[in-house]
Coordinates of N, CA and C in Angstrom, one line a residue:
M1 N 44.9 188.6 -32.4 CA 45.6 188.2 -33.8 C 46.9 187.5 -33.4
L2 N 47.7 188.4 -32.8 CA 49.1 187.9 -32.3 C 49.3 187.1 -31.4
E3 N 48.3 187.0 -30.4 CA 48.1 185.8 -29.4 C 47.7 184.7 -30.0
T4 N 47.0 184.8 -30.7 CA 46.4 183.6 -31.5 C 47.8 182.9 -32.4
L5 N 48.7 183.5 -33.0 CA 49.8 183.4 -33.9 C 50.8 182.9 -32.4
K6 N 50.8 183.3 -31.4 CA 51.7 183.1 -30.8 C 51.6 181.6 -29.9
N7 N 49.9 181.6 -29.5 CA 49.8 180.3 -28.8 C 49.6 179.3 -29.7
T8 N 49.5 179.3 -31.1 CA 49.4 178.3 -32.2 C 50.8 177.7 -32.2
C9 N 51.6 178.5 -32.6 CA 53.3 178.1 -32.3 C 53.7 176.9 -31.1
Q10 N 53.4 177.5 -30.3 CA 53.5 176.8 -28.8 C 52.8 175.6 -28.8
F11 N 51.3 175.4 -29.6 CA 50.9 174.3 -29.5 C 51.4 173.2 -30.4
L12 N 51.8 173.7 -31.8 CA 52.5 173.4 -32.8 C 53.9 172.5 -32.4
S13 N 54.5 173.0 -31.2 CA 55.7 172.6 -31.2 C 55.7 171.4 -30.0
Q14 N 54.4 171.0 -30.0 CA 54.1 169.9 -28.5 C 54.7 168.3 -29.8
E15 N 55.2 167.3 -28.9 CA 55.6 166.5 -29.5 C 54.5 165.5 -30.5
R16 N 53.6 165.3 -29.6 CA 52.6 164.3 -30.4 C 51.3 164.6 -30.6
I17 N 51.2 165.3 -31.8 CA 50.0 166.3 -32.2 C 49.3 165.7 -33.2
T18 N 48.1 165.2 -33.6 CA 47.8 165.0 -34.6 C 46.8 166.7 -35.5
V19 N 46.7 166.1 -37.1 CA 46.0 167.0 -37.6 C 44.4 167.5 -37.2
Q20 N 44.0 166.1 -36.8 CA 42.7 166.8 -36.1 C 42.7 167.4 -34.9
E21 N 43.8 167.2 -33.9 CA 43.9 167.6 -32.8 C 44.4 169.3 -32.9
T22 N 44.7 169.4 -34.1 CA 45.2 171.0 -34.4 C 44.2 171.4 -34.9
A23 N 43.3 170.8 -35.9 CA 42.2 171.6 -36.2 C 40.8 172.0 -35.0
N24 N 40.8 171.3 -33.9 CA 40.2 171.3 -33.1 C 40.6 172.6 -31.9
Y25 N 42.2 172.2 -32.1 CA 42.3 173.7 -31.6 C 42.2 175.1 -31.8
L26 N 42.4 174.9 -33.4 CA 42.0 176.1 -34.1 C 40.5 176.9 -33.9
G27 N 39.8 175.8 -34.2 CA 38.3 176.0 -34.4 C 37.8 175.3 -34.8
K28 N 37.0 175.5 -35.5 CA 35.6 174.5 -36.4 C 36.0 174.0 -37.8
L29 N 36.2 172.6 -38.1 CA 36.3 171.7 -39.5 C 35.3 172.3 -39.9
I30 N 35.7 172.7 -41.5 CA 34.6 173.2 -42.4 C 35.0 171.9 -43.6
K31 N 35.9 171.2 -43.7 CA 36.4 170.3 -44.7 C 37.5 169.7 -44.5
A32 N 37.1 168.1 -44.6 CA 38.6 167.4 -44.5 C 38.4 166.6 -45.7
P33 N 39.1 166.8 -46.9 CA 38.9 166.3 -48.1 C 39.4 164.6 -48.0
G34 N 40.3 164.2 -46.9 CA 40.8 163.0 -47.0 C 42.0 163.1 -47.8
D35 N 42.8 161.5 -47.6 CA 43.9 161.4 -48.7 C 44.8 162.2 -48.3
E36 N 45.0 162.7 -46.9 CA 46.2 163.8 -46.6 C 45.9 164.9 -47.4
M37 N 44.8 165.3 -47.8 CA 44.5 166.9 -48.3 C 44.4 167.6 -47.2
P38 N 44.9 168.8 -47.2 CA 44.7 169.6 -46.2 C 43.5 169.9 -45.4
L39 N 43.1 170.1 -44.3 CA 42.3 170.3 -43.7 C 41.8 171.6 -43.7
E40 N 40.5 172.1 -43.9 CA 40.4 173.4 -43.7 C 39.3 173.5 -42.6
V41 N 39.7 175.0 -41.6 CA 39.2 175.4 -40.3 C 38.8 176.9 -40.6
Q42 N 37.5 176.8 -40.0 CA 37.2 178.1 -39.2 C 37.6 178.7 -38.3
P43 N 39.0 179.3 -38.1 CA 39.3 179.8 -36.5 C 38.3 180.3 -35.7
N44 N 38.9 180.3 -34.6 CA 38.1 180.7 -33.4 C 38.1 182.7 -33.5
D45 N 39.7 182.9 -34.3 CA 40.1 184.1 -34.1 C 39.4 184.7 -35.4
S46 N 38.3 185.6 -35.3 CA 37.8 186.1 -36.4 C 38.9 187.2 -37.2
S47 N 40.2 187.3 -36.9 CA 41.2 188.0 -37.7 C 41.6 187.1 -38.7
F48 N 40.9 185.8 -38.7 CA 41.4 185.0 -39.8 C 40.3 184.0 -40.0
P49 N 39.4 184.2 -41.5 CA 38.5 183.5 -41.7 C 38.6 181.9 -41.9
L50 N 39.9 181.8 -42.4 CA 40.4 180.3 -42.6 C 41.5 179.9 -42.4
A51 N 41.9 178.6 -42.1 CA 43.2 178.4 -42.0 C 43.2 176.8 -42.3
R52 N 44.3 176.5 -43.3 CA 44.5 175.1 -44.0 C 45.7 174.4 -43.0
I53 N 45.3 173.1 -42.7 CA 46.4 172.7 -41.9 C 46.6 171.2 -42.8
V54 N 48.2 171.3 -43.1 CA 48.9 170.4 -44.3 C 49.4 169.5 -43.6
F55 N 49.0 168.3 -43.6 CA 49.9 166.7 -43.3 C 51.6 166.9 -43.4
Q56 N 52.2 166.3 -42.6 CA 53.5 166.0 -42.9 C 53.3 164.8 -43.7
T57 N 53.9 164.5 -44.6 CA 53.7 163.5 -45.6 C 53.9 162.0 -45.1
G58 N 52.6 160.9 -45.3 CA 52.8 159.9 -44.5 C 52.5 159.7 -43.1
T59 N 51.8 160.7 -42.7 CA 51.6 160.7 -41.2 C 50.3 161.4 -40.7
N60 N 49.9 161.7 -39.7 CA 48.7 162.3 -39.3 C 49.2 163.5 -38.5
S61 N 50.5 164.1 -38.5 CA 50.8 165.2 -38.1 C 51.0 166.2 -38.8
P62 N 50.5 167.5 -38.2 CA 50.6 168.7 -39.2 C 52.1 169.4 -39.6
A63 N 52.2 169.5 -40.9 CA 53.5 169.9 -41.4 C 53.5 171.3 -41.4
H64 N 52.5 171.9 -41.7 CA 52.4 173.6 -41.5 C 50.9 173.8 -41.3
V65 N 50.7 175.2 -40.9 CA 49.0 175.6 -41.2 C 49.2 177.0 -41.6
E66 N 48.8 177.2 -42.6 CA 48.5 178.3 -43.7 C 47.3 179.3 -43.0
F67 N 47.3 180.4 -42.8 CA 46.1 181.2 -42.2 C 46.1 182.1 -43.5
V68 N 44.5 182.4 -43.6 CA 44.2 183.4 -44.5 C 43.7 184.8 -43.5
L69 N 44.3 185.6 -43.8 CA 44.2 187.1 -43.1 C 42.6 187.6 -43.6
A70 N 41.8 188.3 -42.5 CA 40.5 188.6 -43.0 C 40.9 190.0 -43.7
K71 N 40.0 190.6 -44.5 CA 40.1 192.0 -45.1 C 40.4 193.1 -44.2
S72 N 39.7 192.7 -43.4 CA 39.9 194.0 -42.3 C 40.5 194.0 -41.2
S73 N 41.5 192.4 -41.2 CA 42.8 192.9 -40.7 C 44.2 193.2 -41.1
K74 N 44.2 194.1 -40.1 CA 45.7 195.0 -40.4 C 46.7 194.2 -39.6
L75 N 47.8 193.6 -40.3 CA 49.3 193.2 -39.8 C 50.3 193.6 -40.3
T76 N 51.4 194.2 -39.7 CA 52.8 194.3 -40.1 C 53.7 193.7 -39.5
I77 N 55.0 193.5 -40.3 CA 56.0 193.1 -39.8 C 56.2 193.4 -38.4
A78 N 56.3 194.5 -38.5 CA 56.4 195.2 -37.0 C 55.8 194.9 -35.8
D79 N 54.4 194.4 -36.2 CA 53.8 193.8 -35.2 C 54.2 192.1 -35.0
L80 N 54.7 191.8 -35.9 CA 55.1 190.3 -35.6 C 56.6 190.2 -34.8
K81 N 57.2 191.3 -35.1 CA 58.4 191.8 -34.4 C 58.1 192.0 -33.0
S82 N 57.1 192.4 -32.5 CA 56.8 192.5 -31.2 C 56.6 191.5 -30.7
I83 N 56.3 190.3 -31.2 CA 56.0 189.3 -30.6 C 57.1 188.5 -30.8
F84 N 57.6 187.8 -32.0 CA 58.6 187.0 -32.3 C 59.9 187.1 -32.6
G85 N 60.0 188.5 -32.3 CA 61.5 189.0 -32.2 C 62.1 189.2 -33.6
D86 N 63.7 189.0 -33.9 CA 64.2 189.6 -35.1 C 63.7 188.5 -36.2
Y87 N 64.1 188.7 -37.2 CA 63.4 188.0 -38.7 C 64.2 188.2 -39.8
K88 N 64.4 187.2 -40.5 CA 65.3 187.0 -41.8 C 64.5 187.4 -43.1
T89 N 65.0 188.1 -43.8 CA 64.1 188.5 -45.3 C 64.8 186.8 -46.0
L90 N 63.8 186.5 -46.7 CA 63.9 185.2 -47.4 C 64.1 185.5 -49.2
P91 N 65.2 184.6 -49.5 CA 65.3 185.5 -51.1 C 64.2 185.0 -51.9
R92 N 64.0 186.2 -53.1 CA 62.9 186.1 -53.6 C 63.0 185.0 -54.9
I93 N 62.1 184.3 -55.4 CA 62.4 183.4 -56.4 C 62.4 184.3 -57.3
H94 N 61.5 185.2 -57.9 CA 61.2 185.9 -59.0 C 60.9 187.3 -58.7
W95 N 61.3 188.3 -59.4 CA 61.4 189.6 -59.0 C 59.9 190.2 -58.8
N96 N 58.8 189.6 -59.3 CA 57.3 190.2 -58.5 C 57.0 189.1 -57.7
S97 N 57.6 188.0 -57.0 CA 57.0 187.2 -56.2 C 56.8 187.9 -54.8
P98 N 55.8 187.5 -54.2 CA 56.0 188.4 -52.8 C 57.2 188.0 -51.8
L99 N 57.5 189.2 -51.4 CA 58.6 189.2 -50.2 C 58.1 188.2 -48.8
K100 N 59.1 187.5 -48.6 CA 58.7 186.6 -47.4 C 59.6 186.9 -46.2
V101 N 59.2 187.0 -45.0 CA 60.1 186.6 -44.1 C 60.1 185.8 -43.0
M102 N 60.8 185.4 -42.4 CA 60.6 184.6 -41.5 C 61.2 184.5 -40.0
F103 N 60.5 184.2 -39.4 CA 60.4 184.3 -37.8 C 60.8 183.0 -37.2
E104 N 61.7 183.1 -36.3 CA 61.7 181.5 -35.5 C 61.7 181.6 -34.1
S105 N 60.4 180.6 -34.1 CA 60.0 180.7 -32.5 C 60.3 179.3 -31.6
D106 N 60.9 179.5 -30.7 CA 61.4 178.2 -30.2 C 61.4 178.2 -28.6
T107 N 60.1 177.1 -28.3 CA 59.8 176.8 -26.9 C 61.3 176.0 -26.2
P108 N 62.0 176.3 -25.4 CA 62.9 175.5 -25.0 C 62.3 174.1 -24.5
Q109 N 62.7 173.1 -24.6 CA 62.4 171.3 -24.3 C 61.6 171.1 -25.2
A110 N 61.3 171.7 -26.1 CA 60.1 171.2 -26.8 C 60.5 170.5 -27.8
A111 N 60.0 169.3 -28.3 CA 60.1 168.4 -29.4 C 60.6 169.0 -30.8
F112 N 59.7 169.9 -31.0 CA 59.6 170.8 -32.4 C 59.9 172.5 -32.0
T113 N 60.4 172.8 -33.1 CA 60.2 174.5 -33.0 C 59.2 174.8 -34.3
C114 N 59.0 176.2 -34.0 CA 58.0 176.9 -34.9 C 58.4 178.0 -35.9
T115 N 58.2 177.6 -37.1 CA 59.0 179.2 -37.8 C 57.6 179.7 -38.7
L116 N 57.5 180.9 -38.0 CA 56.3 181.9 -38.7 C 56.8 182.4 -39.8
I117 N 56.3 182.0 -41.1 CA 56.6 183.0 -42.7 C 55.4 183.8 -43.1
A118 N 56.0 185.1 -42.9 CA 55.0 185.9 -43.6 C 55.2 186.6 -44.5
E119 N 54.1 186.6 -45.7 CA 54.3 187.4 -47.1 C 53.8 189.0 -47.0
V120 N 54.5 189.8 -47.7 CA 54.1 191.0 -48.0 C 54.7 191.4 -49.6
E121 N 53.5 192.6 -49.7 CA 53.7 192.7 -51.3 C 55.2 193.1 -51.8
P122 N 55.4 192.7 -53.0 CA 56.9 193.3 -53.5 C 57.4 194.8 -53.5
T123 N 56.1 195.5 -53.7 CA 56.3 196.6 -53.4 C 56.6 197.5 -52.6
E124 N 56.6 197.0 -51.4 CA 56.8 197.5 -50.0 C 58.3 198.4 -49.7
Q125 N 58.4 199.5 -49.5 CA 59.6 200.1 -49.3 C 60.0 199.9 -48.2
D126 N 59.1 200.1 -47.3 CA 59.8 199.7 -45.6 C 59.1 198.6 -44.9
I127 N 60.1 197.8 -45.1 CA 59.4 196.6 -44.5 C 58.7 196.5 -43.4
N128 N 59.3 197.0 -42.4 CA 58.7 196.9 -40.8 C 57.4 197.6 -41.1
N129 N 57.1 198.2 -41.9 CA 55.6 199.1 -41.8 C 54.9 198.2 -42.8
A130 N 55.7 197.2 -44.0 CA 54.8 196.6 -44.8 C 53.6 195.6 -44.1
T131 N 52.5 195.6 -45.0 CA 51.6 194.7 -44.7 C 51.2 193.3 -44.9
V132 N 51.1 192.6 -43.8 CA 51.1 191.1 -44.2 C 50.1 190.7 -45.0
T133 N 50.0 189.8 -46.2 CA 49.3 189.5 -46.8 C 49.0 187.9 -46.8
G134 N 50.0 187.2 -46.2 CA 49.8 185.8 -45.6 C 50.6 185.3 -45.0
L135 N 50.3 184.5 -44.1 CA 51.0 183.6 -42.9 C 51.0 182.2 -42.9
T136 N 52.3 181.5 -42.5 CA 52.5 180.2 -42.6 C 52.9 179.9 -41.2
L137 N 52.3 178.9 -40.7 CA 53.4 178.7 -39.1 C 53.9 177.0 -39.4
R138 N 55.2 176.8 -39.9 CA 55.4 175.7 -40.1 C 56.1 174.9 -38.7
R139 N 55.9 173.6 -38.6 CA 56.2 173.1 -37.5 C 57.6 172.1 -38.0
D140 N 58.6 172.4 -37.2 CA 60.3 171.9 -37.5 C 60.5 171.1 -36.5
V141 N 61.3 169.8 -36.9 CA 61.6 169.2 -36.1 C 63.2 169.6 -35.5
R142 N 63.2 169.6 -34.2 CA 64.2 170.0 -33.3 C 65.5 169.3 -33.6
L143 N 66.6 170.1 -34.2 CA 67.6 169.4 -34.6 C 68.6 169.5 -33.2
P144 N 69.5 168.3 -33.3 CA 70.4 167.9 -32.0 C 71.2 169.1 -32.3
E145 N 72.0 169.7 -30.9 CA 72.6 170.9 -30.8 C 74.2 169.7 -30.8
N146 N 75.2 170.6 -31.4 CA 76.6 169.8 -31.7 C 77.1 169.7 -30.6

């Protein structure tokens, strides 16, 4: 599971990839509704029964990939930290909204960076041992250095 996330981040960091290439990379395409609606894929990694690939507006490039975790999959923030390093806790919009943490993955010289956003239940006390309930890998344009 962690290797899949790490490798998908590296894949998303490439300069020219399409939503269809991303679907092929992840697994088997199961739904392509058209009109820039997200594609649904059954990933090769059984830890994820479903992934949704969202289009970058007006293009055929992926903006982000949402992974659904299998009920049997146990993933914690500490697990993600072991692969992706330090994280930032994102502000919560509402008192009972999911707590989100963000990990930034940067492959030097790549055209894009990858940001992993993990959701955990808002009632978790120890964030490092919190169970992850949702995952998104966001493909971000590399900004020029000052």
